[in-house]
Backbone as numpy.savetxt, mean C-alpha at the origin, in Angstrom:
# Nx Ny Nz CAx CAy CAz Cx Cy Cz
11.88 -13.05 19.23 12.17 -13.77 17.99 11.15 -14.88 17.75
10.74 -15.56 18.85 9.74 -16.61 18.75 8.41 -16.05 18.27
8.06 -14.86 18.78 6.82 -14.20 18.36 6.85 -13.90 16.87
7.99 -13.41 16.38 8.13 -13.08 14.96 7.99 -14.34 14.12
8.65 -15.43 14.52 8.57 -16.67 13.77 7.15 -17.21 13.73
6.46 -17.11 14.85 5.08 -17.57 14.91 4.19 -16.74 14.01
4.42 -15.42 14.01 3.61 -14.54 13.18 3.81 -14.82 11.70
5.07 -15.05 11.29 5.34 -15.32 9.89 4.71 -16.64 9.47
4.80 -17.64 10.34 4.19 -18.93 10.03 2.68 -18.79 9.91
2.11 -17.97 10.76 0.66 -17.80 10.77 0.17 -17.19 9.47
1.01 -16.42 8.80 0.60 -15.78 7.55 0.53 -16.76 6.40
1.06 -17.96 6.58 1.14 -18.87 5.45 0.54 -20.25 5.71
-0.13 -20.45 6.82 -0.72 -21.74 7.11 -2.12 -21.84 6.52
-2.48 -23.03 6.11 -3.77 -23.25 5.46 -4.91 -23.15 6.46
-5.95 -22.41 6.10 -7.09 -22.25 7.01 -8.19 -23.26 6.74
-8.19 -23.89 5.56 -9.06 -25.03 5.33 -10.50 -24.71 4.97
-10.79 -23.57 4.41 -12.14 -23.30 3.95 -12.09 -22.43 2.71
-13.26 -21.93 2.29 -13.37 -21.21 1.03 -13.57 -19.72 1.23
-13.06 -19.17 2.33 -13.34 -17.78 2.66 -12.80 -16.79 1.62
-11.78 -17.20 0.87 -11.22 -16.29 -0.14 -12.14 -16.10 -1.34
-13.19 -16.91 -1.44 -14.14 -16.78 -2.54 -15.49 -16.23 -2.11
-15.58 -15.68 -0.91 -16.83 -15.10 -0.44 -17.21 -13.93 -1.34
-18.46 -13.88 -1.83 -18.86 -12.78 -2.72 -18.81 -11.42 -2.01
-18.70 -10.38 -2.81 -18.78 -9.03 -2.25 -20.16 -8.81 -1.64
-20.23 -8.14 -0.49 -21.54 -7.85 0.11 -22.40 -7.01 -0.84
-23.70 -7.22 -0.78 -24.64 -6.50 -1.64 -24.49 -4.98 -1.48
-24.30 -4.53 -0.24 -24.17 -3.09 0.00 -22.94 -2.51 -0.69
-21.87 -3.30 -0.76 -20.65 -2.82 -1.41 -20.83 -2.78 -2.92
-21.50 -3.77 -3.48 -21.79 -3.78 -4.91 -22.66 -2.57 -5.28
-23.63 -2.27 -4.42 -24.49 -1.11 -4.66 -23.71 0.19 -4.56
-22.78 0.26 -3.63 -21.94 1.45 -3.48 -21.05 1.62 -4.72
-20.53 0.53 -5.25 -19.73 0.59 -6.48 -20.56 1.20 -7.61
-21.78 0.73 -7.77 -22.64 1.26 -8.82 -22.94 2.73 -8.60
-23.10 3.12 -7.34 -23.46 4.50 -7.02 -22.35 5.48 -7.39
-21.08 5.03 -7.34 -19.97 5.92 -7.69 -19.57 5.76 -9.16
-20.32 4.94 -9.91 -20.03 4.76 -11.33 -18.91 3.79 -11.59
-18.78 2.78 -10.73 -17.70 1.81 -10.88 -18.29 0.40 -10.89
-17.41 -0.59 -10.90 -17.83 -1.99 -10.86 -16.72 -2.81 -10.22
-17.01 -4.05 -9.80 -15.99 -4.84 -9.09 -14.69 -5.05 -9.84
-14.73 -5.14 -11.18 -13.52 -5.44 -11.93 -12.72 -4.20 -12.35
-13.21 -3.02 -12.04 -12.46 -1.80 -12.35 -11.17 -1.73 -11.52
-10.13 -1.04 -12.01 -8.90 -0.87 -11.24 -9.16 -0.20 -9.90
-8.27 -0.47 -8.94 -8.43 0.15 -7.62 -7.08 0.62 -7.09
-7.14 1.46 -6.09 -5.97 1.95 -5.35 -6.31 1.84 -3.87
-5.36 1.39 -3.09 -5.50 1.38 -1.63 -4.56 2.44 -1.06
-5.09 3.24 -0.14 -4.28 4.25 0.56 -4.35 3.96 2.06
-3.19 3.90 2.69 -3.10 3.64 4.13 -2.50 4.86 4.81
-3.12 5.27 5.90 -2.63 6.39 6.70 -2.37 5.88 8.12
-1.10 5.76 8.47 -0.73 5.20 9.78 -1.32 6.00 10.95
-1.03 7.29 10.95 -1.32 8.11 12.13 -2.80 8.05 12.52
-3.68 8.05 11.55 -5.11 7.98 11.84 -5.67 6.57 11.74
-4.80 5.58 11.46 -5.20 4.17 11.38 -6.38 3.96 10.44
-6.21 4.44 9.19 -7.25 4.31 8.18 -6.70 3.64 6.93
-7.52 2.81 6.32 -7.22 2.22 5.01 -8.38 2.56 4.09
-8.07 3.22 2.98 -9.09 3.62 2.01 -8.98 2.77 0.75
-10.13 2.37 0.20 -10.19 1.71 -1.10 -10.82 2.67 -2.09
-10.09 2.97 -3.16 -10.56 3.84 -4.23 -10.74 2.98 -5.49
-11.78 3.27 -6.26 -12.04 2.53 -7.49 -12.17 3.49 -8.67
-11.71 3.04 -9.85 -11.87 3.85 -11.06 -13.34 3.88 -11.47
-13.78 5.06 -11.86 -15.18 5.24 -12.25 -15.30 5.38 -13.76
-16.54 5.55 -14.24 -16.80 5.67 -15.67 -16.15 6.92 -16.28
-15.77 7.90 -15.45 -15.09 9.10 -15.96 -13.60 8.88 -16.16
-13.09 7.78 -15.64 -11.64 7.55 -15.66 -10.96 7.99 -14.38
-11.63 8.84 -13.61 -11.11 9.26 -12.31 -11.42 8.18 -11.26
-10.71 8.26 -10.14 -10.94 7.33 -9.04 -11.76 8.03 -7.96
-12.66 7.27 -7.35 -13.51 7.79 -6.28 -13.36 6.89 -5.05
-13.50 7.49 -3.88 -13.41 6.74 -2.64 -14.60 5.80 -2.52
-14.31 4.51 -2.41 -15.37 3.52 -2.23 -15.71 3.34 -0.76
-14.68 3.09 0.05 -14.93 2.83 1.48 -13.64 3.03 2.27
-13.79 3.48 3.50 -12.67 3.63 4.43 -12.83 2.61 5.55
-11.74 1.91 5.87 -11.74 0.88 6.91 -10.80 1.29 8.05
-11.21 1.08 9.30 -10.27 1.33 10.40 -9.20 0.24 10.45
-7.96 0.64 10.62 -6.88 -0.33 10.84 -6.89 -0.70 12.31
-7.02 -1.98 12.57 -7.09 -2.42 13.96 -5.73 -2.30 14.65
-4.65 -2.61 13.92 -3.31 -2.56 14.53 -2.24 -2.45 13.46
-1.32 -1.54 13.65 -0.06 -1.53 12.91 1.05 -1.41 13.95
2.27 -1.71 13.58 3.32 -1.78 14.61 4.45 -0.81 14.34
5.19 -0.52 15.41 6.30 0.42 15.32 5.83 1.85 15.50
6.55 2.76 14.86 6.25 4.19 14.95 6.10 4.76 13.55
5.77 6.04 13.44 5.76 6.67 12.13 7.17 6.63 11.55
7.24 6.27 10.28 8.54 6.14 9.64 8.64 4.83 8.88
9.59 4.72 7.95 9.70 3.54 7.09 10.26 2.33 7.83
10.04 1.17 7.25 10.70 -0.04 7.74 12.14 -0.03 7.25
13.07 -0.34 8.14 14.50 -0.30 7.80 15.10 -1.69 7.67
14.81 -2.56 8.64 15.44 -3.88 8.62 14.54 -4.94 9.23
14.80 -6.17 8.84 14.08 -7.31 9.38 14.14 -7.30 10.91
12.99 -7.45 11.54 12.95 -7.54 12.99 12.79 -6.22 13.70
12.64 -5.10 12.96 12.49 -3.80 13.65 11.03 -3.51 14.02
10.13 -4.44 13.67 8.70 -4.33 14.02 8.03 -3.10 13.41
8.61 -2.54 12.35 8.03 -1.39 11.69 7.09 -1.83 10.57
5.91 -1.23 10.50 5.06 -1.38 9.32 5.61 -0.45 8.24
5.72 -0.93 7.00 6.42 -0.16 5.95 5.64 1.06 5.48
6.34 1.95 4.81 5.77 3.13 4.15 6.37 3.23 2.75
5.59 3.72 1.81 6.07 3.88 0.45 4.99 3.56 -0.56
5.39 3.47 -1.82 4.49 3.12 -2.91 4.81 1.71 -3.38
3.78 0.89 -3.52 3.96 -0.52 -3.86 2.88 -0.95 -4.85
3.13 -2.04 -5.56 2.17 -2.62 -6.49 1.89 -4.05 -6.06
0.63 -4.38 -5.91 0.21 -5.72 -5.49 -0.28 -6.49 -6.71
0.19 -7.72 -6.87 -0.18 -8.58 -7.99 -0.91 -9.81 -7.45
-1.59 -10.58 -8.32 -2.30 -11.77 -7.85 -1.42 -12.75 -7.09
-0.15 -12.87 -7.48 0.74 -13.81 -6.81 1.00 -13.45 -5.35
0.70 -12.21 -4.98 0.94 -11.76 -3.61 -0.26 -11.96 -2.69
-1.35 -12.52 -3.24 -2.53 -12.81 -2.44 -2.34 -14.14 -1.72
-2.77 -14.19 -0.46 -2.61 -15.42 0.33 -3.96 -15.88 0.86
-4.64 -16.77 0.12 -5.93 -17.28 0.58 -5.81 -18.28 1.72
-4.59 -18.70 2.03 -4.37 -19.74 3.04 -3.80 -19.17 4.34
-3.97 -17.89 4.55 -3.42 -17.24 5.74 -4.13 -17.69 6.99
-3.38 -17.84 8.06 -3.98 -18.14 9.35 -4.48 -16.86 10.03
-4.16 -15.69 9.40 -4.73 -14.42 9.84 -5.97 -14.13 8.99
-6.79 -15.13 8.82 -8.04 -15.14 8.07 -7.76 -15.08 6.57
-7.30 -13.93 6.06 -6.86 -13.75 4.68 -5.76 -12.70 4.70
-4.93 -12.67 3.67 -3.87 -11.64 3.65 -3.36 -11.44 2.23
-2.69 -10.31 2.04 -1.91 -10.11 0.82 -0.64 -9.34 1.19
0.43 -9.65 0.46 1.73 -9.05 0.68 1.75 -7.65 0.03
2.32 -6.67 0.70 2.36 -5.31 0.13 3.50 -5.12 -0.86
4.46 -6.05 -0.88 5.55 -5.94 -1.85 6.84 -5.36 -1.30
6.99 -5.34 0.01 8.23 -4.88 0.63 9.23 -6.04 0.65
10.50 -5.79 0.29 11.11 -4.53 -0.13 10.91 -4.29 -1.63
10.55 -3.07 -1.98 10.42 -2.73 -3.39 11.75 -2.16 -3.91
11.70 -1.57 -5.07 12.91 -1.04 -5.71 13.56 0.06 -4.86
12.76 0.91 -4.25 13.28 1.97 -3.39 13.94 1.36 -2.15
13.24 0.44 -1.49 13.77 -0.18 -0.28 15.08 -0.89 -0.55
15.15 -1.58 -1.67 16.37 -2.31 -2.02 17.54 -1.36 -2.28
17.23 -0.19 -2.86 18.29 0.80 -3.11 18.91 1.27 -1.80
18.13 1.27 -0.72 18.62 1.67 0.60 19.04 0.47 1.46
19.10 -0.71 0.84 19.49 -1.95 1.54 18.58 -2.26 2.74
17.30 -1.94 2.59 16.34 -2.24 3.64 15.88 -3.69 3.51
15.66 -4.34 4.64 15.30 -5.75 4.63 14.02 -5.99 5.41
13.33 -7.04 5.04 12.09 -7.42 5.70 11.33 -8.39 4.81
10.44 -9.16 5.39 9.68 -10.15 4.62 8.32 -10.36 5.25
7.40 -10.87 4.43 6.04 -11.19 4.88 5.34 -9.97 5.47
5.49 -8.82 4.83 4.80 -7.61 5.28 3.43 -7.59 4.60
2.40 -7.79 5.40 1.06 -8.08 4.90 0.02 -7.06 5.33
-1.08 -7.04 4.58 -2.36 -6.54 5.06 -3.17 -7.80 5.34
-3.64 -7.96 6.57 -4.30 -9.23 6.92 -5.40 -9.01 7.95
-6.05 -10.10 8.34 -7.10 -10.07 9.34 -6.54 -10.05 10.75
-7.42 -10.35 11.72 -7.04 -10.37 13.13 -6.69 -8.94 13.59
-6.10 -8.83 14.77 -5.74 -7.52 15.31 -4.35 -7.58 15.93
-3.47 -8.39 15.35 -2.09 -8.54 15.80 -1.17 -8.14 14.67
-0.16 -7.30 14.98 0.75 -6.84 13.95 2.20 -6.99 14.40
3.00 -7.61 13.54 4.46 -7.63 13.71 5.05 -7.08 12.40
4.78 -5.80 12.14 5.22 -5.17 10.91 4.15 -5.14 9.83
2.96 -5.66 10.14 1.88 -5.73 9.16 0.80 -4.69 9.47
-0.24 -4.69 8.63 -1.43 -3.89 8.87 -2.60 -4.84 9.09
-3.05 -4.94 10.33 -4.11 -5.87 10.70 -5.46 -5.16 10.63
-6.39 -5.77 9.89 -7.64 -5.10 9.54 -8.88 -5.70 10.20
-8.74 -6.68 11.05 -9.80 -7.55 11.58 -10.26 -8.49 10.47
-10.87 -9.59 10.87 -11.32 -10.57 9.88 -12.42 -10.00 8.98
-13.34 -9.24 9.56 -14.42 -8.66 8.76 -13.87 -7.66 7.74
-12.89 -6.87 8.16 -12.31 -5.90 7.25 -11.58 -6.55 6.09
-10.70 -7.51 6.39 -9.91 -8.12 5.33 -10.80 -8.94 4.40
-11.90 -9.46 4.90 -12.81 -10.23 4.05 -13.29 -9.38 2.88
-13.67 -8.14 3.15 -14.13 -7.25 2.08 -12.98 -6.78 1.21
-11.87 -6.38 1.84 -10.73 -5.84 1.09 -10.15 -6.91 0.16
-10.04 -8.13 0.68 -9.52 -9.24 -0.13 -10.45 -9.51 -1.31
-11.77 -9.50 -1.07 -12.72 -9.74 -2.15 -12.65 -8.64 -3.20
-12.47 -7.40 -2.77 -12.32 -6.30 -3.73 -11.08 -6.49 -4.59
-9.98 -6.90 -3.97 -8.75 -7.16 -4.72 -8.95 -8.32 -5.70
-9.57 -9.38 -5.22 -9.81 -10.56 -6.08 -10.61 -10.17 -7.32
-11.67 -9.38 -7.14 -12.49 -8.97 -8.29 -11.74 -8.00 -9.20
-10.94 -7.12 -8.61 -10.12 -6.22 -9.42 -9.18 -7.00 -10.34
-8.61 -8.10 -9.83 -7.67 -8.89 -10.61 -8.34 -9.64 -11.76
-9.66 -9.66 -11.82 -10.33 -10.29 -12.96 -10.13 -9.46 -14.23
-9.78 -8.19 -14.06 -9.57 -7.35 -15.24 -8.26 -6.60 -15.25
-7.42 -6.79 -14.21 -6.19 -6.00 -14.08 -5.08 -6.85 -13.47
-3.85 -6.52 -13.85 -2.71 -7.31 -13.39 -2.14 -6.88 -12.07
-2.53 -5.70 -11.57 -1.99 -5.21 -10.30 -2.85 -4.06 -9.81
-2.64 -3.68 -8.56 -3.20 -2.42 -8.06 -2.16 -1.75 -7.18
-2.24 -0.43 -7.11 -1.27 0.35 -6.33 -1.73 0.46 -4.88
-0.77 0.35 -3.97 -1.04 0.60 -2.56 -0.06 1.66 -2.08
-0.61 2.72 -1.51 0.18 3.84 -0.99 0.18 3.75 0.53
1.33 3.48 1.12 1.46 3.36 2.57 2.09 4.65 3.09
1.27 5.49 3.72 1.68 6.84 4.09 1.66 7.01 5.61
2.55 7.84 6.14 2.60 8.02 7.60 1.38 8.74 8.15
0.85 9.66 7.35 -0.30 10.48 7.75 -0.85 11.13 6.49
-1.98 11.79 6.61 -2.46 12.59 5.48 -1.46 13.71 5.25
-1.04 13.88 4.00 0.15 14.68 3.72 -0.17 16.17 3.66
-0.65 16.69 4.77 -0.96 18.12 4.89 0.21 18.84 5.55
0.29 20.14 5.32 1.36 20.91 5.95 1.19 20.93 7.47
-0.05 20.87 7.94 -0.29 20.82 9.39 0.33 19.57 9.99
0.18 18.43 9.33 0.76 17.20 9.84 2.29 17.22 9.73
2.82 17.84 8.68 4.28 17.98 8.59 4.80 18.86 9.72
4.06 19.89 10.07 4.50 20.78 11.16 4.53 20.04 12.49
3.52 19.20 12.73 3.47 18.43 13.98 4.66 17.47 14.07
5.08 16.93 12.92 6.16 15.94 12.88 7.47 16.51 12.35
7.65 17.83 12.50 8.81 18.50 11.90 10.14 18.02 12.45
10.15 17.49 13.67 11.41 17.06 14.28 11.84 15.66 13.82
11.01 14.98 13.07 11.33 13.62 12.65 12.46 13.61 11.62
13.38 12.64 11.73 14.43 12.52 10.71 13.91 12.02 9.38
12.64 11.61 9.35 12.07 11.05 8.13 11.38 12.09 7.26
11.40 13.35 7.65 10.69 14.38 6.89 11.12 14.42 5.41
12.42 14.36 5.08 12.78 14.37 3.64 12.16 13.21 2.87
12.15 12.03 3.48 11.51 10.87 2.85 10.02 11.10 2.68
9.37 11.63 3.70 7.93 11.90 3.62 7.61 12.96 2.57
8.49 13.96 2.44 8.28 14.97 1.41 8.30 14.33 0.02
9.13 13.33 -0.15 9.19 12.59 -1.39 7.87 11.88 -1.65
7.34 11.19 -0.63 6.06 10.51 -0.77 4.93 11.49 -1.05
5.04 12.69 -0.49 3.99 13.70 -0.67 3.80 14.06 -2.14
4.88 14.02 -2.91 4.76 14.33 -4.34 3.77 13.38 -4.99
3.93 12.07 -4.72 3.02 11.09 -5.30 1.62 11.20 -4.74
1.52 11.43 -3.43 0.22 11.58 -2.79 -0.53 12.78 -3.35
0.17 13.89 -3.52 -0.46 15.10 -4.06 -0.93 14.89 -5.50
-0.14 14.15 -6.28 -0.55 13.88 -7.65 -1.86 13.10 -7.68
-1.97 12.10 -6.81 -3.21 11.33 -6.77 -4.38 12.22 -6.38
-4.18 13.05 -5.37 -5.28 13.88 -4.89 -5.68 14.96 -5.89
-4.73 15.45 -6.66 -5.06 16.50 -7.62 -5.66 15.96 -8.91
-5.24 14.76 -9.32 -5.72 14.20 -10.58 -6.76 13.12 -10.39
-6.86 12.57 -9.18 -7.73 11.43 -8.89 -7.37 10.22 -9.75
-6.08 10.12 -10.07 -5.57 8.96 -10.80 -4.22 8.57 -10.22
-3.95 7.27 -10.08 -2.69 6.86 -9.46 -1.49 7.21 -10.32
-0.49 7.88 -9.77 0.71 8.17 -10.55 1.54 6.90 -10.73
2.22 6.81 -11.85 3.22 5.75 -11.97 4.42 6.15 -11.11
5.06 5.18 -10.51 6.22 5.49 -9.67 7.42 4.68 -10.13
8.59 5.24 -9.88 9.84 4.54 -10.15 10.88 5.11 -9.19
12.11 4.64 -9.31 13.17 5.04 -8.38 14.44 5.36 -9.16
15.04 6.50 -8.86 16.35 6.87 -9.40 17.03 7.74 -8.35
18.34 7.77 -8.36 19.10 8.53 -7.36 18.62 8.20 -5.94
18.18 6.95 -5.75 17.73 6.43 -4.45 16.52 7.20 -3.89
15.67 7.68 -4.79 14.45 8.38 -4.35 13.31 8.05 -5.30
12.11 8.21 -4.79 10.92 8.02 -5.62 10.79 9.16 -6.63
10.38 8.84 -7.84 9.92 9.85 -8.80 8.60 9.35 -9.37
7.78 10.28 -9.84 6.43 9.94 -10.26 6.16 10.46 -11.67
5.48 9.59 -12.44 5.11 9.93 -13.82 6.32 10.36 -14.64
7.42 9.65 -14.43 8.65 9.95 -15.17 9.26 8.66 -15.70
9.64 8.65 -16.96 10.24 7.47 -17.57 11.43 7.88 -18.43
12.27 6.90 -18.71 13.35 7.10 -19.66 12.78 7.05 -21.07
13.47 7.64 -22.04 13.02 7.52 -23.44 12.83 6.04 -23.80
11.70 5.74 -24.41 11.40 4.36 -24.76 10.72 3.58 -23.66
10.55 4.23 -22.49 9.84 3.58 -21.40 10.68 2.61 -20.59
11.99 2.63 -20.75 12.85 1.71 -19.99 12.77 2.04 -18.50
12.85 1.02 -17.63 12.83 1.28 -16.19 14.05 2.08 -15.75
13.89 2.86 -14.71 14.98 3.69 -14.21 15.96 2.87 -13.39
17.20 3.31 -13.38 18.22 2.72 -12.52 18.07 3.36 -11.15
17.78 2.57 -10.10 17.55 3.17 -8.78 18.74 3.93 -8.22
19.94 3.62 -8.72 21.14 4.32 -8.26 21.64 5.32 -9.30
21.02 5.33 -10.46 21.49 6.18 -11.54 20.80 7.53 -11.57
21.17 8.38 -12.52 20.58 9.72 -12.60 19.12 9.66 -13.02
18.36 10.64 -12.55 16.95 10.73 -12.91 16.79 11.40 -14.27
15.75 11.03 -15.03 15.49 11.69 -16.30 15.00 13.11 -16.07
15.06 13.96 -17.09 14.57 15.33 -16.93 13.12 15.36 -16.48
12.80 16.33 -15.66 11.44 16.47 -15.17 11.36 17.62 -14.20
10.27 17.71 -13.45 10.13 18.77 -12.46 11.24 18.71 -11.43
11.56 19.82 -10.82 12.59 19.84 -9.79 12.20 18.88 -8.69
13.06 17.90 -8.37 12.69 16.87 -7.42 12.80 17.35 -5.97
12.07 16.65 -5.13 12.24 16.80 -3.67 13.05 15.62 -3.22
14.20 15.83 -2.69 15.11 14.75 -2.37 14.57 13.88 -1.27
14.81 12.57 -1.39 14.41 11.61 -0.35 15.63 11.21 0.44
15.40 10.81 1.66 16.49 10.32 2.50 15.92 9.64 3.72
16.76 9.33 4.63 16.32 8.63 5.83 15.87 9.60 6.88
């Protein structure tokens, strides 16, 4: 419990310098130009627990998203599967939206941003947890630790993205959503939940554009809205659409 309290405090203590305003490295700016993008274009972050990878994708001049860079995750905690409750040491899984208010330039883990747990889906399942971050260093108590060098670039990319956009999507996935990986993990009780996430992951991979996500009947749905664009009731019926893949624990 002491370790958890220390870790949470560390995410919010002032570091006393201007590291959150460090410019993007020249090589990264050149890579953005090479894929037909720019620092202020929208972005998507994809995390794959099993292979410990974090990918940054940026929108290009075609409107599609292209992979900008892949970063090794230094440490995540727990096992494959979603976060259920405060103190279970699980790094979360699901679809989340990061806004400027969730950025923490004063983190004692160099820099950090909150992934947005618990989101609408997590709340529908009464899941609890707080201060679930992507941050520097190589220590994780439910977070994704990227090393200081890694978070320096990722944070700067997010900061520049927010100059033209109000949020970016982050997809926290257990593994690359292939049938081979599902076969390896077939005994897991989380397979129905992962199948639900796969719908959104597959949409991104097939269209190269982030799907909109919402929650109804206590499961994720993608690119589906109520008439008039009203938000879905997480416990209510889903609007008409493709046959859903049910989510569960």
